[in-house]
PDB file of C-alpha atoms in Angstrom:
ATOM      1  CA  MET A   1     -28.133 -62.584  -6.677  1.00 72.00           C
ATOM      2  CA  ASN A   2     -24.516 -62.313  -5.582  1.00 82.00           C
ATOM      3  CA  ILE A   3     -21.782 -63.789  -7.756  1.00 89.00           C
ATOM      4  CA  LYS A   4     -18.193 -64.258  -6.331  1.00 94.00           C
ATOM      5  CA  PRO A   5     -15.527 -62.792  -8.412  1.00 96.00           C
ATOM      6  CA  TYR A   6     -13.923 -65.092 -10.915  1.00 98.00           C
ATOM      7  CA  ILE A   7     -10.231 -65.794 -10.336  1.00 98.00           C
ATOM      8  CA  HIS A   8      -7.772 -66.099 -13.310  1.00 98.00           C
ATOM      9  CA  HIS A   9      -4.242 -67.413 -12.578  1.00 98.00           C
ATOM     10  CA  VAL A  10      -1.992 -65.666 -14.999  1.00 98.00           C
ATOM     11  CA  GLN A  11      -0.141 -68.134 -17.007  1.00 97.00           C
ATOM     12  CA  TYR A  12       3.424 -67.960 -18.544  1.00 96.00           C
ATOM     13  CA  TYR A  13       2.191 -68.050 -22.124  1.00 96.00           C
ATOM     14  CA  GLU A  14       0.197 -65.061 -21.430  1.00 97.00           C
ATOM     15  CA  THR A  15       3.121 -62.869 -20.997  1.00 96.00           C
ATOM     16  CA  ASP A  16       5.218 -61.023 -23.462  1.00 94.00           C
ATOM     17  CA  LYS A  17       9.127 -60.472 -24.045  1.00 91.00           C
ATOM     18  CA  MET A  18       8.879 -57.838 -21.179  1.00 91.00           C
ATOM     19  CA  GLY A  19       7.526 -60.363 -18.600  1.00 91.00           C
ATOM     20  CA  VAL A  20       4.156 -58.734 -18.361  1.00 95.00           C
ATOM     21  CA  VAL A  21       0.720 -59.908 -19.533  1.00 97.00           C
ATOM     22  CA  HIS A  22      -0.024 -59.056 -23.141  1.00 96.00           C
ATOM     23  CA  HIS A  23      -2.998 -56.726 -23.472  1.00 95.00           C
ATOM     24  CA  SER A  24      -4.975 -59.015 -25.613  1.00 95.00           C
ATOM     25  CA  ASN A  25      -5.362 -61.537 -22.730  1.00 97.00           C
ATOM     26  CA  PHE A  26      -7.687 -59.021 -20.637  1.00 98.00           C
ATOM     27  CA  VAL A  27     -10.223 -59.569 -23.180  1.00 97.00           C
ATOM     28  CA  ARG A  28     -10.148 -63.270 -22.901  1.00 97.00           C
ATOM     29  CA  TRP A  29     -10.289 -62.952 -19.268  1.00 98.00           C
ATOM     30  CA  MET A  30     -13.484 -61.023 -19.472  1.00 98.00           C
ATOM     31  CA  GLU A  31     -15.065 -63.721 -21.526  1.00 97.00           C
ATOM     32  CA  GLU A  32     -13.901 -66.314 -18.905  1.00 98.00           C
ATOM     33  CA  ALA A  33     -15.512 -64.180 -16.147  1.00 98.00           C
ATOM     34  CA  ARG A  34     -18.784 -63.782 -18.359  1.00 97.00           C
ATOM     35  CA  VAL A  35     -19.203 -67.435 -18.903  1.00 96.00           C
ATOM     36  CA  TYR A  36     -18.545 -68.124 -15.204  1.00 97.00           C
ATOM     37  CA  MET A  37     -21.065 -65.428 -14.263  1.00 95.00           C
ATOM     38  CA  MET A  38     -23.859 -66.942 -16.411  1.00 93.00           C
ATOM     39  CA  ALA A  39     -23.025 -70.394 -14.995  1.00 94.00           C
ATOM     40  CA  GLU A  40     -23.140 -69.209 -11.546  1.00 93.00           C
ATOM     41  CA  ALA A  41     -26.537 -67.659 -12.193  1.00 90.00           C
ATOM     42  CA  GLY A  42     -27.785 -70.890 -13.226  1.00 89.00           C
ATOM     43  CA  PHE A  43     -27.931 -70.320 -17.021  1.00 89.00           C
ATOM     44  CA  GLY A  44     -24.591 -71.220 -18.832  1.00 89.00           C
ATOM     45  CA  TYR A  45     -23.623 -70.645 -22.375  1.00 90.00           C
ATOM     46  CA  GLY A  46     -24.141 -74.326 -23.150  1.00 91.00           C
ATOM     47  CA  ARG A  47     -27.623 -74.079 -22.029  1.00 91.00           C
ATOM     48  CA  LEU A  48     -28.229 -70.837 -23.904  1.00 92.00           C
ATOM     49  CA  GLU A  49     -27.058 -72.485 -27.237  1.00 92.00           C
ATOM     50  CA  LYS A  50     -29.255 -75.655 -26.506  1.00 93.00           C
ATOM     51  CA  GLU A  51     -32.188 -73.054 -26.359  1.00 92.00           C
ATOM     52  CA  GLY A  52     -30.956 -71.983 -29.930  1.00 94.00           C
ATOM     53  CA  ILE A  53     -29.697 -68.514 -28.819  1.00 95.00           C
ATOM     54  CA  ILE A  54     -26.290 -67.098 -29.378  1.00 95.00           C
ATOM     55  CA  SER A  55     -24.965 -63.979 -27.801  1.00 95.00           C
ATOM     56  CA  PRO A  56     -22.157 -62.367 -29.994  1.00 95.00           C
ATOM     57  CA  VAL A  57     -19.990 -59.598 -28.770  1.00 97.00           C
ATOM     58  CA  ILE A  58     -20.942 -56.343 -30.350  1.00 98.00           C
ATOM     59  CA  GLY A  59     -18.442 -54.192 -28.736  1.00 98.00           C
ATOM     60  CA  VAL A  60     -15.622 -54.506 -26.068  1.00 98.00           C
ATOM     61  CA  LYS A  61     -13.223 -51.937 -24.415  1.00 98.00           C
ATOM     62  CA  CYS A  62     -10.477 -52.356 -21.730  1.00 98.00           C
ATOM     63  CA  ASP A  63      -8.655 -49.692 -19.905  1.00 98.00           C
ATOM     64  CA  TYR A  64      -5.351 -51.005 -18.420  1.00 97.00           C
ATOM     65  CA  LYS A  65      -4.159 -49.600 -15.063  1.00 98.00           C
ATOM     66  CA  ILE A  66      -1.196 -51.444 -13.973  1.00 97.00           C
ATOM     67  CA  MET A  67       0.941 -54.388 -15.266  1.00 96.00           C
ATOM     68  CA  THR A  68       0.034 -57.896 -14.394  1.00 97.00           C
ATOM     69  CA  GLN A  69       2.671 -60.639 -14.308  1.00 96.00           C
ATOM     70  CA  PHE A  70       3.187 -64.458 -14.538  1.00 96.00           C
ATOM     71  CA  GLU A  71       1.514 -66.238 -11.489  1.00 95.00           C
ATOM     72  CA  ASP A  72      -0.560 -63.216 -10.417  1.00 97.00           C
ATOM     73  CA  ASP A  73      -4.030 -64.164  -9.351  1.00 98.00           C
ATOM     74  CA  ILE A  74      -6.536 -61.760 -10.725  1.00 98.00           C
ATOM     75  CA  LEU A  75     -10.032 -61.364  -9.338  1.00 98.00           C
ATOM     76  CA  ILE A  76     -12.573 -60.406 -11.876  1.00 98.00           C
ATOM     77  CA  GLU A  77     -15.810 -58.729 -10.619  1.00 97.00           C
ATOM     78  CA  THR A  78     -18.667 -58.501 -13.134  1.00 97.00           C
ATOM     79  CA  ASP A  79     -21.681 -56.288 -13.112  1.00 95.00           C
ATOM     80  CA  ILE A  80     -24.249 -55.879 -15.496  1.00 95.00           C
ATOM     81  CA  LYS A  81     -24.506 -52.149 -16.438  1.00 96.00           C
ATOM     82  CA  GLU A  82     -27.285 -52.546 -18.893  1.00 96.00           C
ATOM     83  CA  TYR A  83     -29.936 -55.124 -19.928  1.00 96.00           C
ATOM     84  CA  ASN A  84     -33.207 -54.790 -21.713  1.00 96.00           C
ATOM     85  CA  GLY A  85     -34.029 -58.224 -23.100  1.00 96.00           C
ATOM     86  CA  ILE A  86     -32.255 -57.495 -26.398  1.00 95.00           C
ATOM     87  CA  LYS A  87     -28.820 -56.048 -25.361  1.00 97.00           C
ATOM     88  CA  LEU A  88     -26.624 -56.704 -22.539  1.00 97.00           C
ATOM     89  CA  VAL A  89     -23.641 -54.541 -21.180  1.00 98.00           C
ATOM     90  CA  ILE A  90     -21.264 -56.079 -18.761  1.00 97.00           C
ATOM     91  CA  GLU A  91     -18.658 -54.099 -16.815  1.00 98.00           C
ATOM     92  CA  TYR A  92     -15.474 -55.902 -15.609  1.00 98.00           C
ATOM     93  CA  VAL A  93     -13.050 -54.756 -12.566  1.00 98.00           C
ATOM     94  CA  MET A  94      -9.894 -56.629 -12.571  1.00 98.00           C
ATOM     95  CA  LYS A  95      -7.927 -56.583  -9.338  1.00 98.00           C
ATOM     96  CA  ASN A  96      -4.554 -58.265  -8.131  1.00 98.00           C
ATOM     97  CA  SER A  97      -5.732 -60.568  -5.482  1.00 98.00           C
ATOM     98  CA  VAL A  98      -2.895 -59.631  -3.127  1.00 98.00           C
ATOM     99  CA  THR A  99      -2.633 -55.935  -3.455  1.00 98.00           C
ATOM    100  CA  LYS A 100      -6.241 -55.461  -4.271  1.00 98.00           C
ATOM    101  CA  LYS A 101      -5.233 -52.857  -6.848  1.00 98.00           C
ATOM    102  CA  ILE A 102      -7.266 -52.400  -9.932  1.00 98.00           C
ATOM    103  CA  VAL A 103      -5.204 -53.801 -12.913  1.00 98.00           C
ATOM    104  CA  ALA A 104      -7.825 -53.176 -15.707  1.00 98.00           C
ATOM    105  CA  LYS A 105     -11.385 -52.136 -16.244  1.00 98.00           C
ATOM    106  CA  GLY A 106     -13.462 -53.339 -19.191  1.00 98.00           C
ATOM    107  CA  GLN A 107     -16.762 -53.637 -20.751  1.00 98.00           C
ATOM    108  CA  SER A 108     -18.441 -55.814 -23.326  1.00 98.00           C
ATOM    109  CA  SER A 109     -21.703 -55.450 -25.182  1.00 98.00           C
ATOM    110  CA  HIS A 110     -23.773 -58.355 -26.456  1.00 97.00           C
ATOM    111  CA  CYS A 111     -26.897 -58.934 -28.425  1.00 97.00           C
ATOM    112  CA  PHE A 112     -29.049 -62.229 -28.554  1.00 97.00           C
ATOM    113  CA  LEU A 113     -29.684 -63.909 -31.850  1.00 97.00           C
ATOM    114  CA  ASN A 114     -31.550 -67.143 -32.949  1.00 95.00           C
ATOM    115  CA  SER A 115     -30.102 -69.882 -34.958  1.00 90.00           C
ATOM    116  CA  SER A 116     -30.907 -67.853 -38.189  1.00 94.00           C
ATOM    117  CA  GLY A 117     -28.951 -64.973 -37.036  1.00 94.00           C
ATOM    118  CA  ARG A 118     -31.961 -62.743 -36.322  1.00 96.00           C
ATOM    119  CA  PRO A 119     -32.201 -60.656 -33.229  1.00 96.00           C
ATOM    120  CA  VAL A 120     -34.391 -62.034 -30.327  1.00 97.00           C
ATOM    121  CA  ASN A 121     -35.936 -60.669 -27.032  1.00 97.00           C
ATOM    122  CA  LEU A 122     -35.064 -62.787 -24.235  1.00 96.00           C
ATOM    123  CA  LYS A 123     -38.261 -61.675 -22.234  1.00 95.00           C
ATOM    124  CA  LYS A 124     -40.242 -63.513 -25.022  1.00 96.00           C
ATOM    125  CA  VAL A 125     -37.979 -66.461 -26.202  1.00 95.00           C
ATOM    126  CA  CYS A 126     -36.134 -67.374 -23.082  1.00 93.00           C
ATOM    127  CA  PRO A 127     -37.844 -65.800 -19.801  1.00 94.00           C
ATOM    128  CA  GLU A 128     -35.803 -67.869 -17.360  1.00 92.00           C
ATOM    129  CA  LEU A 129     -32.462 -66.232 -18.565  1.00 92.00           C
ATOM    130  CA  ASP A 130     -34.218 -62.731 -18.653  1.00 94.00           C
ATOM    131  CA  LYS A 131     -35.070 -63.445 -15.073  1.00 92.00           C
ATOM    132  CA  ALA A 132     -31.513 -64.397 -14.158  1.00 91.00           C
ATOM    133  CA  PHE A 133     -30.045 -61.345 -15.825  1.00 92.00           C
ATOM    134  CA  ASN A 134     -32.572 -59.047 -13.985  1.00 92.00           C
ATOM    135  CA  LEU A 135     -31.673 -60.735 -10.788  1.00 90.00           C
ATOM    136  CA  LEU A 136     -28.162 -60.080 -11.361  1.00 89.00           C
ATOM    137  CA  MET A 137     -28.838 -56.372 -12.140  1.00 86.00           C
ATOM    138  CA  GLU A 138     -30.337 -56.078  -8.630  1.00 82.00           C
ATOM    139  CA  LYS A 139     -27.251 -57.110  -6.731  1.00 65.00           C
TER     140      LYS A 139
END
């Protein structure tokens, strides 16, 4: 399954006094790209929650490469690095859409919980989403 990069248009409020994007916004953009990836794979977060499953972030990191500014368009490519039905690790490569230079690289780790907060295995409780994640890994 091939998912097109998510495109984020940098907003003025995302910049700081120096006119560059504040570092905290990159983590938000990763979430936007993750939500987009899942929707494009046919199993969005809304559907996941209707199934009684939540997917909290258990770890996140971001390495900043070059500055990003107001009105830049940032292409965010997502790739599943690890998935076993219980844990999901997604890598993100963020590039300036004009220069194609990498502005940041990131990673987020997630688990899957039922509505009681207990860990679940998607292979058992949501095989359709398990299949979607496996197809994304094959790209």
